[in-house]
Short mmCIF file of C-alpha atoms in Angstrom, two decimals:
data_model
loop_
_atom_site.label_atom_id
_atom_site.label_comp_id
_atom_site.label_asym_id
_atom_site.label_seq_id
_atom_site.Cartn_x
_atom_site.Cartn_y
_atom_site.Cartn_z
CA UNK A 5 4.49 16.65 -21.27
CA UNK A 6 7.81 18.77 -20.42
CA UNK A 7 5.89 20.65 -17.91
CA UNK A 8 4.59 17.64 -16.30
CA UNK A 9 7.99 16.50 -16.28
CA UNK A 10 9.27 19.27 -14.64
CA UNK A 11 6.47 19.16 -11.80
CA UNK A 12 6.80 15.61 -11.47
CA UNK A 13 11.22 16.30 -10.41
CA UNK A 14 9.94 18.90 -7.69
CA UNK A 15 8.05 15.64 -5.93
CA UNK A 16 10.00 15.37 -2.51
CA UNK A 17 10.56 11.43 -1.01
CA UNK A 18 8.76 12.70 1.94
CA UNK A 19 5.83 13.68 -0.13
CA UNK A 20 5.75 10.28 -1.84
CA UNK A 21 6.22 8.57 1.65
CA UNK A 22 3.64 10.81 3.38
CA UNK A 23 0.78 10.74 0.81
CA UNK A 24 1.59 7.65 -0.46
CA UNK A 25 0.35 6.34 3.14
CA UNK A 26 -2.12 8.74 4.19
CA UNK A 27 -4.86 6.60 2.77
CA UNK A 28 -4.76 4.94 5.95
CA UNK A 29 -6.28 8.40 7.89
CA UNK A 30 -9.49 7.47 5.94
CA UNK A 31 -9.15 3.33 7.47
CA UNK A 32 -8.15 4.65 10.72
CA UNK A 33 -11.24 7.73 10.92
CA UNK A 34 -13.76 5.40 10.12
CA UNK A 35 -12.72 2.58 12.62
CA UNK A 36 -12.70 5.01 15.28
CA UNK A 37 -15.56 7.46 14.62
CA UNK A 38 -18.40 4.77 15.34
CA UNK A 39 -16.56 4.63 18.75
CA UNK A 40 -18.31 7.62 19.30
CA UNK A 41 -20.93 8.34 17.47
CA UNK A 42 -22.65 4.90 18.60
CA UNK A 43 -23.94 5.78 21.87
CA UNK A 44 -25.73 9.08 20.54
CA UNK A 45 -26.82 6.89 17.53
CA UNK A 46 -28.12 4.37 19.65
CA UNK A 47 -30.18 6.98 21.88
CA UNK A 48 -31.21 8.94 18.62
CA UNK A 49 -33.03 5.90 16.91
CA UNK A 50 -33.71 3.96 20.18
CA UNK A 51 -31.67 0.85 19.67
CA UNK A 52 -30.19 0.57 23.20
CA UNK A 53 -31.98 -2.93 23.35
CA UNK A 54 -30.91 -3.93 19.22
CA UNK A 55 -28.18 -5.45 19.31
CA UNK A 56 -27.75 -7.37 15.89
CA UNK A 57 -29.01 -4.05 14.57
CA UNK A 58 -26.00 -2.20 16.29
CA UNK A 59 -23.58 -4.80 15.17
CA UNK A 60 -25.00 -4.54 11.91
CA UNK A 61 -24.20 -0.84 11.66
CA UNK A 62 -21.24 -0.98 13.69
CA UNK A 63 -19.90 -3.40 10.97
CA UNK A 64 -21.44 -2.52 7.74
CA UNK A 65 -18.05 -1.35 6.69
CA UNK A 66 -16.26 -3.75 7.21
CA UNK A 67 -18.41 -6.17 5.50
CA UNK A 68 -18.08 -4.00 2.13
CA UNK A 69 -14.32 -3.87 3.05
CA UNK A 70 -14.17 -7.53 2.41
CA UNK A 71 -15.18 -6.78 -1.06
CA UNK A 72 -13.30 -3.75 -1.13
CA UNK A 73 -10.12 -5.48 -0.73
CA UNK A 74 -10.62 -7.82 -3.53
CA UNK A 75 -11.73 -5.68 -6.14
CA UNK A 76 -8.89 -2.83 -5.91
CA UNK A 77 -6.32 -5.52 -5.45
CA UNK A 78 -7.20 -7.00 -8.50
CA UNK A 79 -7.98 -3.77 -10.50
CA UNK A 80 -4.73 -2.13 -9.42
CA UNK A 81 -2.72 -5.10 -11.20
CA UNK A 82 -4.32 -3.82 -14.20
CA UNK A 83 -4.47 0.18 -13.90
CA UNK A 84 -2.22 1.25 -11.61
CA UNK A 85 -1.87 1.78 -7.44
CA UNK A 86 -2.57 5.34 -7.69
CA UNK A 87 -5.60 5.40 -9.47
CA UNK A 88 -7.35 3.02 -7.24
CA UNK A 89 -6.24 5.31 -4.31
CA UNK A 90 -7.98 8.42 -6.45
CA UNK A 91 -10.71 6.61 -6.94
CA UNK A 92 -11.39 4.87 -3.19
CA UNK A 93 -10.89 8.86 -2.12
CA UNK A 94 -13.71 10.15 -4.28
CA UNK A 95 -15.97 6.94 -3.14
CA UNK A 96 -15.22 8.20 1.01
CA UNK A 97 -15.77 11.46 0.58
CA UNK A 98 -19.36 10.97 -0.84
CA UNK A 99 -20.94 7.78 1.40
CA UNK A 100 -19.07 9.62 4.28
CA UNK A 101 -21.41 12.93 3.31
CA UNK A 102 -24.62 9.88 2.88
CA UNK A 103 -23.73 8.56 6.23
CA UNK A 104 -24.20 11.85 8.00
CA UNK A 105 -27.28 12.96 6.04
CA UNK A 106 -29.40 9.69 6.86
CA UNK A 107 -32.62 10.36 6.95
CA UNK A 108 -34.90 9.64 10.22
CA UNK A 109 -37.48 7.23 8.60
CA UNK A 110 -37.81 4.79 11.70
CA UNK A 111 -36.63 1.65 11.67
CA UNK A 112 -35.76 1.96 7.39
CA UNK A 113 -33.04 4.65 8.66
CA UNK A 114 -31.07 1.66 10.12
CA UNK A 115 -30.98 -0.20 6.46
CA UNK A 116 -30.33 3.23 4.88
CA UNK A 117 -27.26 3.28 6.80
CA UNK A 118 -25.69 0.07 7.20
CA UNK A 119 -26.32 -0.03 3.01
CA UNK A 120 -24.35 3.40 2.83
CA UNK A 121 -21.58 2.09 5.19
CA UNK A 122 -21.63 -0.76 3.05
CA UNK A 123 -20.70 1.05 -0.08
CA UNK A 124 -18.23 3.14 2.10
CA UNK A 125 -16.61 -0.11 3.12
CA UNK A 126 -15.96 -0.12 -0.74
CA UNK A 127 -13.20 2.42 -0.44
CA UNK A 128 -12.35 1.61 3.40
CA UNK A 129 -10.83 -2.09 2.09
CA UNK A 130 -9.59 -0.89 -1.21
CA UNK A 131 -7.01 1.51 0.84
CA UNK A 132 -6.46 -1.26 3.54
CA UNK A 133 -5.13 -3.31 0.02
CA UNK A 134 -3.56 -0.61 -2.05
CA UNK A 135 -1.82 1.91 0.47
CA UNK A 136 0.53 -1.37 1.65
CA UNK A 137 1.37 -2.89 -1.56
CA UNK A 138 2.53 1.01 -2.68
CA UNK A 139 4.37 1.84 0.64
CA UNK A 140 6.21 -2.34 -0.22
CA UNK A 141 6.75 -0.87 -3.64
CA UNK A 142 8.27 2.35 -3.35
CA UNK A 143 10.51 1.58 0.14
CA UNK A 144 13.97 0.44 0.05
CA UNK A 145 14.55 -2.71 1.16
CA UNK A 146 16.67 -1.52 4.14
CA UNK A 147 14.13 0.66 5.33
CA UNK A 148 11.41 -0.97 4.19
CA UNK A 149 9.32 -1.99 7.75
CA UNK A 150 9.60 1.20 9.11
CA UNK A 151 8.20 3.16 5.75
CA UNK A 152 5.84 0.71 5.55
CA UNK A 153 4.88 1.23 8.92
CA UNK A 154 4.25 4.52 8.12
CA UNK A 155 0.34 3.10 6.81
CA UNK A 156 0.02 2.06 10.72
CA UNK A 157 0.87 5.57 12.07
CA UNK A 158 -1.55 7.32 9.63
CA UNK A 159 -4.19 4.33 10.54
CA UNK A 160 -3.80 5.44 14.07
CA UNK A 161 -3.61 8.85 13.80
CA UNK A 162 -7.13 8.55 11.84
CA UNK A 163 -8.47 6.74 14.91
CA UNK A 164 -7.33 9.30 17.33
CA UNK A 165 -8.70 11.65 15.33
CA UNK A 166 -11.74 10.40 15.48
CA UNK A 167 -11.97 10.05 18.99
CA UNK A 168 -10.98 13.52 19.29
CA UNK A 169 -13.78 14.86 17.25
CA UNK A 170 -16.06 12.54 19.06
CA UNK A 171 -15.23 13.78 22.35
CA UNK A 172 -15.04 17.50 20.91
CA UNK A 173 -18.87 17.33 19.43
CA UNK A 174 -20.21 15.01 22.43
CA UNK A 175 -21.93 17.84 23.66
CA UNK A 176 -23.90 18.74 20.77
CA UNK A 177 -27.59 17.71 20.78
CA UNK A 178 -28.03 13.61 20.26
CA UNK A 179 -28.81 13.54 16.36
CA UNK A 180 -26.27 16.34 15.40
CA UNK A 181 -23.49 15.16 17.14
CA UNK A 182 -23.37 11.39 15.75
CA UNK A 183 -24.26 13.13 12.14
CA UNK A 184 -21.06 15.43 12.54
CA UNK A 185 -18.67 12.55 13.24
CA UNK A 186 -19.94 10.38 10.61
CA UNK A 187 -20.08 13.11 7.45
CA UNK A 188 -16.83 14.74 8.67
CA UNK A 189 -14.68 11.55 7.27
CA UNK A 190 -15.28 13.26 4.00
CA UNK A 191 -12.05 15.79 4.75
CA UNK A 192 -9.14 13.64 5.53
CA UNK A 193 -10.11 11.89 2.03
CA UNK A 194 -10.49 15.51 0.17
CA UNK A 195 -6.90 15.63 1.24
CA UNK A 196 -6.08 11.92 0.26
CA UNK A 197 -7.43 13.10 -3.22
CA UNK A 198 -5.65 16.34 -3.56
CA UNK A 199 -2.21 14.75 -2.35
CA UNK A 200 -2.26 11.78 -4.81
CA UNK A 201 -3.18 13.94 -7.57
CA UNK A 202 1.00 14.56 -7.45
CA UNK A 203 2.17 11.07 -6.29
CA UNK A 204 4.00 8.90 -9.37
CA UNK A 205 2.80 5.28 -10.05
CA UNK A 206 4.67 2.82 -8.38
CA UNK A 207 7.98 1.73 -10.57
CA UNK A 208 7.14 -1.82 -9.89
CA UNK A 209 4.09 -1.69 -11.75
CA UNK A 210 5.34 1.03 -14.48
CA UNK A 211 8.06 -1.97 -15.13
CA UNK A 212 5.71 -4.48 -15.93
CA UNK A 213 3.97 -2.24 -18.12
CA UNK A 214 6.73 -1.85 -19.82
CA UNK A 215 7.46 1.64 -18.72
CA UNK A 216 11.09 1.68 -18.04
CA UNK A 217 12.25 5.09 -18.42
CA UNK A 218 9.14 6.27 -16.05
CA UNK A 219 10.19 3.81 -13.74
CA UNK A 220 13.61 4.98 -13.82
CA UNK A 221 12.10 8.48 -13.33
CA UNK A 222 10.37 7.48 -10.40
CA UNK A 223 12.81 5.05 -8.22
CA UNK A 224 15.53 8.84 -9.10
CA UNK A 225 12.72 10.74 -6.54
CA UNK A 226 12.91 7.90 -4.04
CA UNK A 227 16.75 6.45 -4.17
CA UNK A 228 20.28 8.41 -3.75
CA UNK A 229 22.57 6.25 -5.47
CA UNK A 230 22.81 5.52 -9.07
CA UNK A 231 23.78 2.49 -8.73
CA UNK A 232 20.96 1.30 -6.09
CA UNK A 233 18.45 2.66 -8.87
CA UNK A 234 20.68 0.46 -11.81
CA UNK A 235 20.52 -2.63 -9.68
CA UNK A 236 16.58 -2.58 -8.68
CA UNK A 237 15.25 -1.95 -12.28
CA UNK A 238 17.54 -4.91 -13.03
CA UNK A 239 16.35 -7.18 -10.11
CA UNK A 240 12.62 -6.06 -10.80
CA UNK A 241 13.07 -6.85 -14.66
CA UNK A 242 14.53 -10.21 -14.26
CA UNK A 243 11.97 -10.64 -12.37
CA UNK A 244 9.19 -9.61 -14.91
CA UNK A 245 11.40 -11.69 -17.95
CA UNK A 246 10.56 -14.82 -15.84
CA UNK A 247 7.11 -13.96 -15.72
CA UNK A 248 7.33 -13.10 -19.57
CA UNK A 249 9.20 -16.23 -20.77
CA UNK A 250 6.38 -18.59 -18.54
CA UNK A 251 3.55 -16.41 -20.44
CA UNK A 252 1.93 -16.88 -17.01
CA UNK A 253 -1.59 -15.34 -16.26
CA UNK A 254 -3.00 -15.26 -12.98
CA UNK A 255 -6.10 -16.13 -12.04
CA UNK A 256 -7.72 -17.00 -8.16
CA UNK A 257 -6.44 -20.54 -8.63
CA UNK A 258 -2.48 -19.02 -9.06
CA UNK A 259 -2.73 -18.09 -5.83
CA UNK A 260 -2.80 -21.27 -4.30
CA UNK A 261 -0.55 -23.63 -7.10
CA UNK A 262 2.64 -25.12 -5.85
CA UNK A 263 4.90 -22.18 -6.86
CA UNK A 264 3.41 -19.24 -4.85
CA UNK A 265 0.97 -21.57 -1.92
CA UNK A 266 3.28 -21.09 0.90
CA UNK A 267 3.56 -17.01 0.14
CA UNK A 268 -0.25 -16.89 0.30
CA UNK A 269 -1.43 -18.41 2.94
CA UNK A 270 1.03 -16.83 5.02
CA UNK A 271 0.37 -13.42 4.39
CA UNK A 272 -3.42 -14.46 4.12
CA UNK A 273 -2.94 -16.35 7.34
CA UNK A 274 -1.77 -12.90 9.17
CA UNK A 275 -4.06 -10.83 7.89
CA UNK A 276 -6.78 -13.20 9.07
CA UNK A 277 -5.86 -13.13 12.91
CA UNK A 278 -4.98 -9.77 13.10
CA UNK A 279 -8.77 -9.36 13.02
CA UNK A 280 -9.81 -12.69 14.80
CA UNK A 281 -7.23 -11.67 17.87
CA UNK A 282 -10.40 -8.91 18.75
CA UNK A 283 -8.77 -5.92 18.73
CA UNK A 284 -11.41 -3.86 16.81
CA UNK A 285 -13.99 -5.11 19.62
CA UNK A 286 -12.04 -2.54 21.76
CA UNK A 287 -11.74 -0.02 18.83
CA UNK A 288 -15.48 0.01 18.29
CA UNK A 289 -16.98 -0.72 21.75
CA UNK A 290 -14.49 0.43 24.75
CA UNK A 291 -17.13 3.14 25.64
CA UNK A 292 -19.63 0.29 26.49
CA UNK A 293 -17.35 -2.02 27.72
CA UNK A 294 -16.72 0.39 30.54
CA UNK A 295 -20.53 1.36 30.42
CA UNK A 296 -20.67 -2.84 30.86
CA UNK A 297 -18.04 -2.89 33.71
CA UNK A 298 -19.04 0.44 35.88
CA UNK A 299 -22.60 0.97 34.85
CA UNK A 300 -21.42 4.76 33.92
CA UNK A 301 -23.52 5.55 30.60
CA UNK A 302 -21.61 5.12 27.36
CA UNK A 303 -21.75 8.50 26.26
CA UNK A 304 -20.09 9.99 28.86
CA UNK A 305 -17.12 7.67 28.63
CA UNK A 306 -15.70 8.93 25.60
CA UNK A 307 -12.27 9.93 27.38
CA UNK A 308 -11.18 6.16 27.31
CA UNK A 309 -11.26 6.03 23.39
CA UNK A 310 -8.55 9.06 23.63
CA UNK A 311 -6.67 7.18 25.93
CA UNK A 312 -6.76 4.00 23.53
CA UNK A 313 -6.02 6.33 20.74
CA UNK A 314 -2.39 7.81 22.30
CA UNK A 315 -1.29 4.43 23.08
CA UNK A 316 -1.98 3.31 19.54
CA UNK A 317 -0.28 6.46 18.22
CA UNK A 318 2.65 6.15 20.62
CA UNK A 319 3.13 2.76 19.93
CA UNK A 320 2.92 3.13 16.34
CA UNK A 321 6.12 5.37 16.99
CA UNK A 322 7.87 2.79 18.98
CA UNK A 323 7.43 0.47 15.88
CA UNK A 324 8.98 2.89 13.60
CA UNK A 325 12.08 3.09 15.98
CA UNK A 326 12.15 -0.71 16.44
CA UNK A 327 10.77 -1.81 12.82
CA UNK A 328 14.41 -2.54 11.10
CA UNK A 329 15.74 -4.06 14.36
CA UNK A 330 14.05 -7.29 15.49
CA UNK A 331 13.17 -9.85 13.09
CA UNK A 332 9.36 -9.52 12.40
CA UNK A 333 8.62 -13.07 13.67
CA UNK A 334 10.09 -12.26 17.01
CA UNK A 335 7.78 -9.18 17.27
CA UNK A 336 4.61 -10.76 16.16
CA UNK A 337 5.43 -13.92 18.61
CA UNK A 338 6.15 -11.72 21.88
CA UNK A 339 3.22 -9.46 20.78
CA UNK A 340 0.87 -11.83 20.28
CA UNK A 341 1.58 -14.13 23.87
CA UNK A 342 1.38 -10.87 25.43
CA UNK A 343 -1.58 -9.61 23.86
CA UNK A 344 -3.28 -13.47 24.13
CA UNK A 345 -2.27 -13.25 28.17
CA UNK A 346 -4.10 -10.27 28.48
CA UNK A 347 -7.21 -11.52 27.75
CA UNK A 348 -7.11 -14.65 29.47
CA UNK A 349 -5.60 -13.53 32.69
CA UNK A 350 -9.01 -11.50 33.81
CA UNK A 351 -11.01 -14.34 33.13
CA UNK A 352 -8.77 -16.02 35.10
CA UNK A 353 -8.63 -14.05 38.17
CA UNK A 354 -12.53 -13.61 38.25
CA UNK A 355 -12.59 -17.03 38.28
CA UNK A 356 -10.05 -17.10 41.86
CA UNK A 357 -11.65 -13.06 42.59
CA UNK A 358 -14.97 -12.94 41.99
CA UNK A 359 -15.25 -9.99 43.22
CA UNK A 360 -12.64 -8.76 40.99
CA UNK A 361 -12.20 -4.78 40.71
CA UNK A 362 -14.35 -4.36 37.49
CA UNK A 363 -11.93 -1.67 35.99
CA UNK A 364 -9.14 -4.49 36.24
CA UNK A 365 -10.16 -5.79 32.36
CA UNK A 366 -9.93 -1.92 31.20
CA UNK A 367 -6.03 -2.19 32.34
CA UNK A 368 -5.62 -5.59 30.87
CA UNK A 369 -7.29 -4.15 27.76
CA UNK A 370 -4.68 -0.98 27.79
CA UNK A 371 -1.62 -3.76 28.04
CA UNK A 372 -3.33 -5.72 24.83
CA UNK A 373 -3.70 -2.42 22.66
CA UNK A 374 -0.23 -1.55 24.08
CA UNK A 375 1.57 -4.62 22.41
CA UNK A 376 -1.23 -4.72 19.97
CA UNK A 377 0.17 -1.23 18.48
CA UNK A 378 4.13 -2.36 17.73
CA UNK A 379 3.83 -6.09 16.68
CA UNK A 380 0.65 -7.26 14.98
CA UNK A 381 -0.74 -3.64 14.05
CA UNK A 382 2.08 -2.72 11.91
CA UNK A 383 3.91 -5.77 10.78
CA UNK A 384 0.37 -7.63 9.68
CA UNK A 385 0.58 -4.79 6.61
CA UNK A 386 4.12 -4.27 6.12
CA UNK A 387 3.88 -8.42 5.57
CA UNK A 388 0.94 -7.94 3.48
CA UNK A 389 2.80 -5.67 1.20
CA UNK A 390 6.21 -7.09 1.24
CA UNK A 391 5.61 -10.98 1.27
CA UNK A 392 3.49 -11.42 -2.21
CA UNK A 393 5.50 -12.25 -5.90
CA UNK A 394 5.35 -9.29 -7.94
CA UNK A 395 2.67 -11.80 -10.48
CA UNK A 396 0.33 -11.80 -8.06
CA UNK A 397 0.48 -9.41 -5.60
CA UNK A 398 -2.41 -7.05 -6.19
CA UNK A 399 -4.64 -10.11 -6.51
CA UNK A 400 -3.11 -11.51 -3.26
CA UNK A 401 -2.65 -8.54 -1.03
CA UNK A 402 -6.65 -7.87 -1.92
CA UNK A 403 -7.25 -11.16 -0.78
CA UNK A 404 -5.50 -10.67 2.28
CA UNK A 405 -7.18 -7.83 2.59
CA UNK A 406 -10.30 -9.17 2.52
CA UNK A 407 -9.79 -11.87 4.83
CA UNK A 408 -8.69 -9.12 7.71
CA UNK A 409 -12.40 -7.31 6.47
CA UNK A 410 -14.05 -11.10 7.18
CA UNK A 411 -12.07 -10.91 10.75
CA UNK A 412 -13.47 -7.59 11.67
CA UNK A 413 -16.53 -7.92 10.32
CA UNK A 414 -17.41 -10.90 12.29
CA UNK A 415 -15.73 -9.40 14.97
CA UNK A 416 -17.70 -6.25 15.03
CA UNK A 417 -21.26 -7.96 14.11
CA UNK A 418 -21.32 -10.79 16.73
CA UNK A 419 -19.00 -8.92 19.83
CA UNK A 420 -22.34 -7.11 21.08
CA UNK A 421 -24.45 -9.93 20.90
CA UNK A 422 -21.67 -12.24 22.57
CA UNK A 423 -21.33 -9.63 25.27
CA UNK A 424 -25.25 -9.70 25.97
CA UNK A 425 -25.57 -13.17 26.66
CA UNK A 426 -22.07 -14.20 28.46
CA UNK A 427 -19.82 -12.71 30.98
CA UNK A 428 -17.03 -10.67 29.18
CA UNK A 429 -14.54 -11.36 30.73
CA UNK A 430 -15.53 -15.03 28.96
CA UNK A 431 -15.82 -13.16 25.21
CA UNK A 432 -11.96 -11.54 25.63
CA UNK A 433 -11.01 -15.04 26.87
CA UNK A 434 -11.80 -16.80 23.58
CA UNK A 435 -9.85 -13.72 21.85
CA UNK A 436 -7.27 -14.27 23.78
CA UNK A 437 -6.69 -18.00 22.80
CA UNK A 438 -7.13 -17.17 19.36
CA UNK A 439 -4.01 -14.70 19.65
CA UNK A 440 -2.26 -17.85 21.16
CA UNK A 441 -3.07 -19.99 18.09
CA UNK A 442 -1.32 -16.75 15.89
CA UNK A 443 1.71 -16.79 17.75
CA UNK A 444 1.92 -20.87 16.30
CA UNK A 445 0.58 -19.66 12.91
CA UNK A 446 3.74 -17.12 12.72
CA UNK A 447 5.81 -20.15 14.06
CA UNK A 448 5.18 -22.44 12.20
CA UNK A 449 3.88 -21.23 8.79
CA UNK A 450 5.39 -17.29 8.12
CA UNK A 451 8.68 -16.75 6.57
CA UNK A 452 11.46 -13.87 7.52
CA UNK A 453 11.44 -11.02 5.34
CA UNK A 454 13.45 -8.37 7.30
CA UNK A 455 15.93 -7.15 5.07
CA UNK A 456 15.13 -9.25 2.08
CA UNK A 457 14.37 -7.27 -1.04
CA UNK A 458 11.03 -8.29 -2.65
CA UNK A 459 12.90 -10.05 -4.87
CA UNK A 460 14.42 -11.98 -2.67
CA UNK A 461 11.15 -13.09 -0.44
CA UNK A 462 9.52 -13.97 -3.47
CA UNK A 463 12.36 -16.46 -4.65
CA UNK A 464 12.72 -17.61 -1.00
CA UNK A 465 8.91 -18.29 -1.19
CA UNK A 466 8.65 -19.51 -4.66
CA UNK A 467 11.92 -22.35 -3.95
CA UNK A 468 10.00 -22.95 -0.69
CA UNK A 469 6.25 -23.95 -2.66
CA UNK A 470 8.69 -26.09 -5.15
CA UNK A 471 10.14 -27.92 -2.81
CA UNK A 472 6.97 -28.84 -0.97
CA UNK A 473 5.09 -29.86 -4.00
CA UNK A 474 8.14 -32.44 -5.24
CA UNK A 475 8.12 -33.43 -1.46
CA UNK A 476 4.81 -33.42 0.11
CA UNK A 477 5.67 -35.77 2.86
CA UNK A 478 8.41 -32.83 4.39
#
C-alpha cells in the first residue's frame, strides 16, 4: 500500500490531464479511419452500387455507441471513471484486431463487420461519456473549458491520424490496405490502457464513496493551494450531505423530475445537434463528396481528409486559447449561424448559378469544419461534462452521450442514400437549417457555465427546475 502510495505522489498534473483525455484518440481514429478505408472497402467487396450496406458499415459504430454511452455512464456512477476507461480500452483493442481480420465470405462479410463495429461502438461511446465527465471532474473551475477541451484536441488528433495512415497505406493492394487502417486502431488504445493503469479515480466520485482522504490525495496532484483543495472537498461534500440527507436514488425518471429537468435536456439538447448539424457526413464521406462533385475516383482523393484533419486540429488549438474567454453561449451561437450559412449558401447560389463551380461546396464545407472545430466541437463535451448534478451525472452524461451516437448514427446511415437520390447541395441545405434551429436551442434553453464551479451550475440548474415546476406558466 506504501509503495503504491509513493508511485501514486510521482503522478504529474500533466499526466493526469494528458491520459485522462487521450481516450478521445480511440473516438477520433475510428471516426476518421472509415474515411479512408471505405473506398478500398467498397472496391474489395463490390459495394460501389450498396448504399444502405455502406451506410450500414460506415455507421455500425456509432449505432453501438448509442448503447455505449448509456451503459458506461451508468456503470461509472457505480465503479469508478477509470475503470470504465480500462475496460472500453481492452474492448477497442480487440474488435479493432476483428475489424481488420474479417473474413471474405461474400455478402456474410458485410454482417460480420458491421456486427464487429457494432461491439466496437461499445467502447467508442463509453469514452465519448466517460473521458468528459473525468476531464469536468478533475479541472479547476477557472480552467476548466480549456482542460476539458483537451478531449476535443485528442478527438482530432485521432482523426488526423487516421487520415494520415489512410493516405500513407493507400497504395497498398485493395484488401490490405482497408484491413491495415481498420486493425491498426488497436495501438492508440494499447496506450490508452497502459496510461490509465497510473491515472487516480476522480475525487468527485472517491467523495461520494466516502473516500475522503483519497480524494484529498488526489485533488494535492491536481491543485497548488491548500486552501483551493480545503474549499472543494468542502463544496463537493455539502454537496453529497444534500444528496445523503434526501436518501435520493436515481433512476432514468430522476433525470427528467422538476429538480434536475432543465440541466438535462440542455446538455442532452447539445449533444443531440452536435450530431444532427452533419458534421460527421464530412468526416466519413468528404472523399466521395468530391468523387460526387469532380467525378475524380474516391480513392485517389484522400488528400482532402488531411486537409479536413489540420483544420480540425488547428482549430481545436484556437479553442484552447479562446476556451476561458468568451462565454460558451456566444461561441456556440456565432459557430453555429456560421456553420448553418455554410450549408445553405451553396444551395443557394446553385439555385441563382447553376452552373456553379462544383468545388465551391468543398470551400463552403472547409468554412463549416473551420467554425465547426472551436464552438460546437469542443464546448458540446466540455457542457456535457460540466453541466450535470454530481447525483446524476454519469447516468446523464451517458445519456447525452447516447443521443450524440443517435445523431451520428442516423447521420452516417441515411447521408449516402440521401446523396443518391437528391442533389447535395439540397442534403447540406437541410443540415444547415438544423444548425440554425441549435443556435435557438442554445438561446433559448442552455445555461452559462463559464467560470461556475460544478457546484455552482448544478445549484443554478437545480433553483432554475424549482422554480419552473412551482411556476409552470413562466
Amino acid at each position: 500500500m506504501n509503495v503504491m502510495a509513493k508511485a501514486e505522489k510521482k503522478i504529474s498534473s500533466a499526466f493526469i490531464y494528458f491520459f485522462g483525455s487521450f481516450g478521445g484518440i480511440l473516438f477520433g481514429y475510428d471516426i476518421g479511419v472509415m474515411t479512408g478505408a471505405l473506398p478500398f472497402l467498397q472496391a474489395d467487396w463490390h459495394l460501389e452500387n450498396a448504399a444502405s450496406l455502406v451506410g450500414w458499415i460506415t455507421s455500425a459504430v456509432m449505432f453501438g455507441a448509442i448503447f455505449g454511452g448509456a451503459l458506461a455512464g451508468q456503470l461509472s456512477d457505480k465503479f469508478g471513471r477509470r475503470k470504465m476507461i480500462l475496460m472500453s480500452a481492452i474492448v477497442f483493442m480487440v474488435f479493432s484486431v476483428l475489424s481488420g481480420v474479417s473474413p471474405d465470405m461474400g455478402e456474410a462479410s458485410a454482417y460480420y463487420l458491421i456486427i464487429v463495429r457494432m461491439l466496437l461502438g461499445l467502447a467508442v461511446g463509453a469514452a465519448s461519456a466517460l473521458v468528459p465527465a473525468y476531464m469536468s471532474e478533475m479541472a479547476p473551475a477557472k480552467a476548466r473549458g480549456r482542460l476539458s477541451g483537451l478531449n476535443q484536441t485528442m478527438i482530432v488528433s485521432g482523426m488526423l491520424l487516421s487520415y494520415v495512415v489512410d493516405f500513407l497505406l493507400k497504395d497498398l493492394p485493395g484488401e490490405w490496405a482497408w484491413r491495415l487502417m481498420l486493425g491498426l486502431a488497436a495501438v492508440p488504445a494499447l496506450i490508452l490502457f497502459l496510461g490509465v493503469l497510473r491515472l487516480p479515480e476522480s475525487p468527485r466520485f472517491l467523495l461520494r464513496k466516502g473516500d475522503e482522504a483519497q480524494a484529498r490525495k488526489v485533488l494535492s496532484y491536481i491543485r497548488k493551494n491548500p486552501a483551493e483543495i480545503d474549499q472543494e472537498l468542502a463544496s463537493i461534500k455539502e454537496t453529497a450531505k444534500e444528496e445523503r440527507q434526501a436518501n435520493q436514488k436515481t433512476s432514468w425518471s430522476t433525470l427528467f423530475s422538476g429538480k434536475y429537468r432543465y440541466l438535462v435536456i440542455a446538455g442532452v439538447g447539445v449533444a443531440a445537434f452536435q450530431q444532427f448539424q452533419g458534421a460527421n457526413a464530412i468526416f466519413y464521406y468528404i472523399p466521395l463528396i468530391v468523387q460526387k462533385a469532380t467525378g475524380q475516383a474516391a480513392s485517389s482523393n484522400l488528400m482532402w481528409p488531411i486537409v479536413q484533419g489540420v483544420i480540425l486540429v488547428v482549430g481545436s488549438l484556437v479553442y484552447m486559447w479562446i476556451a476561458d474567454k468568451f462565454n460558451r453561449r456566444t461561441l456556440l451561437m456565432v459557430g453555429g449561424a456560421v456553420m448553418g450559412l455554410s450549408f445553405i449558401l451553396p444551395a443557394v447560389i446553385n439555385w441563382m448559378m447553376p452552373n456553379m463551380n462544383p468545388m465551391t461546396i468543398v470551400v463552403f464545407l472547409c468554412i463549416y469544419v473551420a467554425f465547426y472545430s472551436f464552438t460546437w466541437a469542443p464546448l458540446t463535451w466540455v457542457l456535457v461534462g460540466e453541466i450535470f448534478p454530481l447525483a446524476i451525472r454519469g447516468r446523464a452524461s451517458g445519456l447525452a452521450s447516447s443521443f450524440n451516437w443517435i445523431g451520428s448514427w442516423l447521420v452516417g446511415l441515411i447521408f449516402p442514400i440521401m446523396t443518391a437520390s437528391m442533389p447535395q447541395e439540397a442534403v447540406f441545405a437541410i443540415f444547415g437549417i438544423i444548425c440554425i434551429l441549435g443556435v435557438i436551442f442554445v438561446k433559448t434553453c442552455v445555461p452559462e457555465t463559464r467560470g461556475h464551479t460544478l457546484e455552482e451550475i448544478e445549484e443554478q440548474g437545480t433553483n432554475h427546475g424549482q422554480v419552473k415546476a412551482s411556476n409552470p406558466e413562466n
